[in-house]
Coordinates of C-alpha atoms in Angstrom, one line a residue:
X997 CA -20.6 -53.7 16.4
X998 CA -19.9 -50.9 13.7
X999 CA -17.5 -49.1 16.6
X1000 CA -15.8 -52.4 16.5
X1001 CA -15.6 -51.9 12.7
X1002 CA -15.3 -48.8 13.0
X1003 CA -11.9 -48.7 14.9
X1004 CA -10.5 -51.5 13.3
X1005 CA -10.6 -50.0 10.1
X1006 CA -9.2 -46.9 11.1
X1007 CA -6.1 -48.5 12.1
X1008 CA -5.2 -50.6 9.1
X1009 CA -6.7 -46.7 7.1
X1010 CA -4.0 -45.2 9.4
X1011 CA -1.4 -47.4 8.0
X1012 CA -2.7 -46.9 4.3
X1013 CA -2.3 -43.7 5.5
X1014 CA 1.7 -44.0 6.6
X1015 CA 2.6 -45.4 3.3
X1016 CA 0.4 -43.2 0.8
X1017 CA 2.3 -40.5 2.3
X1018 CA 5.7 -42.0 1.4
X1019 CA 4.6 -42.1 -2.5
X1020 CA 3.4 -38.5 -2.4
X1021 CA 6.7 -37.1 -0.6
X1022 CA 8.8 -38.7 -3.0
X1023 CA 6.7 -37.8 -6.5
X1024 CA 6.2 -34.3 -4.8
X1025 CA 9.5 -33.7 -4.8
X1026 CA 11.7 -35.8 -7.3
X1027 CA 8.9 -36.7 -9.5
X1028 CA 9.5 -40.2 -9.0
X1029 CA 6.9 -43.4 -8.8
X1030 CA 8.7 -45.4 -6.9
X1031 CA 6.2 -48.7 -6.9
X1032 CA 8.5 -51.0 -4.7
X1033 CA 7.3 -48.3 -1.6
X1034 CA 5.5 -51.3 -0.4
X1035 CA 8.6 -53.6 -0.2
X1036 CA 10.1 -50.8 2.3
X1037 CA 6.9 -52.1 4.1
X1038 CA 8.1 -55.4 4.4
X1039 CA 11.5 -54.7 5.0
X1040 CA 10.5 -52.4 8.1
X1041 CA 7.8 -55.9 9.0
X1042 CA 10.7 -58.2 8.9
X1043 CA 13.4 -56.2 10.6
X1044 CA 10.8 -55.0 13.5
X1045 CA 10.1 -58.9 13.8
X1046 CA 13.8 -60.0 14.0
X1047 CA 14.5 -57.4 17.0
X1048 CA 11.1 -58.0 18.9
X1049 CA 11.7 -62.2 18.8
X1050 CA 15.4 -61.5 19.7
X1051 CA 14.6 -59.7 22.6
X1052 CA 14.0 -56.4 22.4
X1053 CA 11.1 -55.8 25.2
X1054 CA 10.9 -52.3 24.1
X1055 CA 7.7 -52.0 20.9
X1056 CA 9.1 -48.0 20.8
X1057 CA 12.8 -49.0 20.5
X1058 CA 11.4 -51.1 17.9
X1059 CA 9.7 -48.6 16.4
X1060 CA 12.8 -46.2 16.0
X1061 CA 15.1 -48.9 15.5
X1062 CA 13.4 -49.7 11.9
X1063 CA 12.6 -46.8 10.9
X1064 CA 16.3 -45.8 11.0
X1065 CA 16.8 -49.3 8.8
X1066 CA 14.2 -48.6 6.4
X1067 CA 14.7 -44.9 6.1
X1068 CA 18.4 -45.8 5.3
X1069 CA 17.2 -48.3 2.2
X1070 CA 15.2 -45.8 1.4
X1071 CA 18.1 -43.4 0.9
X1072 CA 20.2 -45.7 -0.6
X1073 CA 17.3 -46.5 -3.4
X1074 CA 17.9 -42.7 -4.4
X1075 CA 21.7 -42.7 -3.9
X1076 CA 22.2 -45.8 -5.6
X1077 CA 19.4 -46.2 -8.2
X1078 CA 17.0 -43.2 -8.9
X1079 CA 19.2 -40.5 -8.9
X1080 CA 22.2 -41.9 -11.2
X1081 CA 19.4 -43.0 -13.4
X1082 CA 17.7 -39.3 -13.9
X1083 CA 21.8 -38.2 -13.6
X1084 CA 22.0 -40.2 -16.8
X1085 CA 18.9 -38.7 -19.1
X1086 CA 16.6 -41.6 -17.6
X1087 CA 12.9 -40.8 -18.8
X1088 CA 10.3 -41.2 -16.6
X1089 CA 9.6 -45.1 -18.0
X1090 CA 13.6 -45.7 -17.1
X1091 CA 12.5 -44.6 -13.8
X1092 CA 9.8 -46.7 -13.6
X1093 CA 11.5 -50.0 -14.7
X1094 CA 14.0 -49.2 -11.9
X1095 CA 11.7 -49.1 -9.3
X1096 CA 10.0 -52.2 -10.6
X1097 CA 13.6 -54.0 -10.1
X1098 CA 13.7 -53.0 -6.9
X1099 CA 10.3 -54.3 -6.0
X1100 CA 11.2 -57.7 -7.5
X1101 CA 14.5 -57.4 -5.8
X1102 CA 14.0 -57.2 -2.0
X1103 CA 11.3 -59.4 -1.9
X1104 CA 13.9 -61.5 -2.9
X1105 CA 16.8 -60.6 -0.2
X1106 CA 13.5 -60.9 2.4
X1107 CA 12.9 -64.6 1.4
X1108 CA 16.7 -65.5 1.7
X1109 CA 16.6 -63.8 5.2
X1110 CA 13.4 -64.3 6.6
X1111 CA 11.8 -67.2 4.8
X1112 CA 9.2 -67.6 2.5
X1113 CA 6.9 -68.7 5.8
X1114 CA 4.4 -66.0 7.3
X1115 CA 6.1 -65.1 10.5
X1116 CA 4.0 -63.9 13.5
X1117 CA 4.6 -61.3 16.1
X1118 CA 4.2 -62.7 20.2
X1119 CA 0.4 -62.7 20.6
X1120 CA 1.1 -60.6 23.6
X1121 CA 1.3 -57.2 21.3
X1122 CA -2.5 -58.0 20.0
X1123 CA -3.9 -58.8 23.7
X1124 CA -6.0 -56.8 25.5
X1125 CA -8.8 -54.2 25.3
X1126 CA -8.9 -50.7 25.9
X1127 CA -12.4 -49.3 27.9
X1128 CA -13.7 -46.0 25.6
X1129 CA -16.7 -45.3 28.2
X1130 CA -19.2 -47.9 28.0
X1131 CA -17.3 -49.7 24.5
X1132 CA -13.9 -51.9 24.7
X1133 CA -11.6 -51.7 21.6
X1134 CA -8.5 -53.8 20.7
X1135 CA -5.4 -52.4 22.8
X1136 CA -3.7 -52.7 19.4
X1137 CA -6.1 -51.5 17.5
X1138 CA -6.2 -47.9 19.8
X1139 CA -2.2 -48.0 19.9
X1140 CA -2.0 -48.2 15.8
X1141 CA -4.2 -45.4 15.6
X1142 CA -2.7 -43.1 18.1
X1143 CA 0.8 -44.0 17.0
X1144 CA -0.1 -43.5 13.5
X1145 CA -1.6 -39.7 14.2
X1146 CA 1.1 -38.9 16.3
X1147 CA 4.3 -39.8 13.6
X1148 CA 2.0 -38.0 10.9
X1149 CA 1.7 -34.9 13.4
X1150 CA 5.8 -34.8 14.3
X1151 CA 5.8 -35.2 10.7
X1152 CA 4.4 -32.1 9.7
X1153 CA 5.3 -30.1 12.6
X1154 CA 9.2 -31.4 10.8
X1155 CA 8.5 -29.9 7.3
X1156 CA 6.7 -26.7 9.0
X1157 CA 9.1 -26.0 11.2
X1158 CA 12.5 -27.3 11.0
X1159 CA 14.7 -26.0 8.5
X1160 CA 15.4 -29.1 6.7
X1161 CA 12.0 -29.9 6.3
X1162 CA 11.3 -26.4 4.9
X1163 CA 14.0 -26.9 2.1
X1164 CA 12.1 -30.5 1.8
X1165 CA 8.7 -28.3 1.2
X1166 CA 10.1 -25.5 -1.3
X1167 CA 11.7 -28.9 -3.6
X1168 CA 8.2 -30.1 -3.2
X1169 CA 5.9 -26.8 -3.7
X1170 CA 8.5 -25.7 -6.7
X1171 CA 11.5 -27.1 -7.7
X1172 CA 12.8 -24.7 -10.0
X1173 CA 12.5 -21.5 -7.7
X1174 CA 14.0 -23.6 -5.0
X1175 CA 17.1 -24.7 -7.2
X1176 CA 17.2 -20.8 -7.9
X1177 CA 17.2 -19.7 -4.0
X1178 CA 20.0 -22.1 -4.0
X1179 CA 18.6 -25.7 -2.0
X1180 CA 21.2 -28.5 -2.6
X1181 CA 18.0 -30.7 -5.0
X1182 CA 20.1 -33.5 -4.6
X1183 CA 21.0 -33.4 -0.7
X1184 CA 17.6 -32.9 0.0
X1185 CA 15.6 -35.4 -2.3
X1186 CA 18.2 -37.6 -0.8
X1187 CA 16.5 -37.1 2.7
X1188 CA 13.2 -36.9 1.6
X1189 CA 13.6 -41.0 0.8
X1190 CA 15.0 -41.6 3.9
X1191 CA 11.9 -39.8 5.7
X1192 CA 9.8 -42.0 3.2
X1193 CA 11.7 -44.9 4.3
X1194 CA 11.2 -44.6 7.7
X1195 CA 7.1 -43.8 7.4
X1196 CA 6.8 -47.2 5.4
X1197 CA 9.5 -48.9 7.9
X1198 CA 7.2 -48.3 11.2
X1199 CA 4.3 -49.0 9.1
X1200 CA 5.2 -52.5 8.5
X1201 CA 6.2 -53.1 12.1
X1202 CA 2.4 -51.7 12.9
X1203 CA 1.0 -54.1 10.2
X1204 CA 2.9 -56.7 12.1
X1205 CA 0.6 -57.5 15.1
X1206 CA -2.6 -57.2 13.1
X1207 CA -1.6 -59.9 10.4
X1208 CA 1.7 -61.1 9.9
X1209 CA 5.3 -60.1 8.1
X1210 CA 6.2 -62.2 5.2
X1211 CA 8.7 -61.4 2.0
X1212 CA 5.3 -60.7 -0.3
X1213 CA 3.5 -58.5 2.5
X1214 CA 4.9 -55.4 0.5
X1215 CA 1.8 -56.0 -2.0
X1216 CA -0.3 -53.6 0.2
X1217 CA 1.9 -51.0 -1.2
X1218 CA -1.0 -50.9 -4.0
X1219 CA -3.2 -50.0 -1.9
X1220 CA -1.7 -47.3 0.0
X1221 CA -0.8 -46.3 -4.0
X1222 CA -4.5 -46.1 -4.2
X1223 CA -5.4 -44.1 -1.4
X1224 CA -2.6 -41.7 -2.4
X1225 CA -4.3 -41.3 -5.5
X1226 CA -7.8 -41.3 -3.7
X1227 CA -6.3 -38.1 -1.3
X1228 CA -4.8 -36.4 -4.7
X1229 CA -1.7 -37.7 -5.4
X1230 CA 1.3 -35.9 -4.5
X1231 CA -0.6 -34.0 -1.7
X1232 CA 0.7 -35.3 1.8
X1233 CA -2.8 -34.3 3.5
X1234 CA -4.4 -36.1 0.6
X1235 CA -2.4 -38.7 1.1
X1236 CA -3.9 -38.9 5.2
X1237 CA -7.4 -38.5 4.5
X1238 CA -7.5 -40.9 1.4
X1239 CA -6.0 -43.8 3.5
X1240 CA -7.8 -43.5 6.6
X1241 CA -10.9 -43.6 3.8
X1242 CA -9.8 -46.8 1.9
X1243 CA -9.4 -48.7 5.6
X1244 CA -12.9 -47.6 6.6
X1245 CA -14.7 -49.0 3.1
X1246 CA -12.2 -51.8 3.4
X1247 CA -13.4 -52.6 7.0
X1248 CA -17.3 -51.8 6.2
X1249 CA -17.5 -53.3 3.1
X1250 CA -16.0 -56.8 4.1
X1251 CA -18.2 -56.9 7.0
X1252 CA -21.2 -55.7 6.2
X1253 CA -21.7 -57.2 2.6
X1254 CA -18.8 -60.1 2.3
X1255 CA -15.3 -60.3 2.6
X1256 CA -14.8 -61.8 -0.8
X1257 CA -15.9 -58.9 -2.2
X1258 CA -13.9 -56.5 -0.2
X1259 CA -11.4 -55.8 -2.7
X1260 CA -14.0 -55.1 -5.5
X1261 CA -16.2 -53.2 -3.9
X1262 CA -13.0 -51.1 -2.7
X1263 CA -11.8 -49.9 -6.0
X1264 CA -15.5 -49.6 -7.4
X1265 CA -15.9 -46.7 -5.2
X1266 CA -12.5 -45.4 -5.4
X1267 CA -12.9 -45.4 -9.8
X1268 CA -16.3 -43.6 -9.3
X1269 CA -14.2 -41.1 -6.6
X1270 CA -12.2 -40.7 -10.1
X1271 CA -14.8 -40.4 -12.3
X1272 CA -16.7 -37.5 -10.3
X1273 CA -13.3 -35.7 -9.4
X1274 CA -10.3 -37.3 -11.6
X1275 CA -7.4 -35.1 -9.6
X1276 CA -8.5 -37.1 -6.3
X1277 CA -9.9 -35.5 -3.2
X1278 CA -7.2 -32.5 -2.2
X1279 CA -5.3 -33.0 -5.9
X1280 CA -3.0 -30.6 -6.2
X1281 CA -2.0 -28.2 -9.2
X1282 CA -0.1 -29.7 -12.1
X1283 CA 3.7 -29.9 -11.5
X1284 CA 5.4 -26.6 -12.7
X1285 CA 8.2 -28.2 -13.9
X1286 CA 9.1 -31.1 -16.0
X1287 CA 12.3 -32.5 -14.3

């Protein structure tokens, strides 16, 4: 029983995990809180739905397929929004109402698409059990998990080792020096939302066969805001550890004690987290510049 529990909650914390990572990348690097991360969530739920009851055999096409669609709304929220509004003088608050707009606005574009109906994935995607020794798991359960680990290990074997995504760490460690050793900020913040995009795109698709997409789903981004601030906000590993933590309270503390009190007793641990150590788990040094 608690290996059940166990596993399940480590895929939906592996999820949290996906999208907590998106909000640290971004206010890492452009210092921007960009609260309508969770409608990229549903956007990447919705599209992956479209292209697996259309046809597409293929869960991995799926996979890439939207994360390319939700890395590229992603980018276009910075070309197109974020960055003519700091271009402009926006204060952070400006910033902030924008991305509020945009988290009332493609719920909206989902609903004229999609429906305001929960849609389902083919039941086929949640069958099956995976043999762990002398335990069975969910086959979708194990696949979340290791699909999950594996995009957040390519991930940071990208910004180690690649040369974009070490311009993508110096904008994020300091951006003044790195404006000084001449990185292109705004090329490169540019591309950090994409990446973002993408991780809360094939999050949403993995959401997809434990639940269900709908135009609203993108309210977990609070959560995944939460764990973000749980890990240390603004630190990516942070960002890892504190939503594989929220999933695994989530999943013991609805079943063990009750499920209508999942959500309370959720954020009552992760405020007394706050009390004992305010900065979060692996927070991070204040930001050296004020940009």
């Amino acid at each position: 029983m608690y290996f059940d529990i166990f596993v399940s909650g480590l895929a939906v914390g592996c999820i949290y995990s996906l999208i907590a990572m998106s909000f640290s990348l971004i206010f890492r690097s452009s210092g921007v809180l960009n609260i309508g991360t969770g409608e990229f969530v549903m956007i990447g739920g919705l599209v992956g739905f479209s292209l697996i009851t259309d046809g597409t055999q293929n869960f991995y096409l799926v996979m890439l397929c939207t994360m390319a669609i939700a890395g590229l709304v992603g980018y276009l929220s910075n070309v197109l929004v974020f960055h003519p509004v700091q271009k402009r003088g926006g204060q952070s608050i400006h910033v902030l109402i924008a991305s509020i707009g945009i988290m009332i606005i493609l719920p909206q574009i989902g609903s004229l698409i999609w429906g305001a109906e929960p849609l389902s994935f083919p039941s086929s995607l949640s069958a099956g059990q995976v043999q762990l020794g002398s335990a069975k798991i969910s086959a979708i359960s194990f696949s979340i998990i290791l699909l999950s680990l594996s995009i957040m290990i390519l991930f940071q074997l990208f910004f180690k080792f690649t040369r974009i995504g070490q311009a993508m760490r110096a904008i994020a460690d300091d951006r003044v020096m790195s404006q000084l050793l001449g990185v292109n900020h705004r090329k490169y913040i540019a591309l950090i939302f994409l990446v973002a995009g993408a991780l809360t795109g094939v999050a949403g698709v993995l959401l997809g066969p434990l639940y269900y997409v709908s135009y609203d789903m993108g309210i977990i981004g609070i959560k995944a805001f939460a764990a973000a601030v749980l890990g240390g906000f603004g630190n990516i590993m942070g960002a890892v550890i504190g939503g594989i933590l929220l999933g695994l309270i989530e999943a013991f503390g609805g079943t063990m004690i009750s499920s209508e009190f999942r959500d309370l007793i959720l954020y009552a641990i992760l405020i007394l987290v706050l009390l004992i150590r305010p900065a979060g788990i692996l927070g991070i040094k204040k930001r050296r510049d004020t940009a």
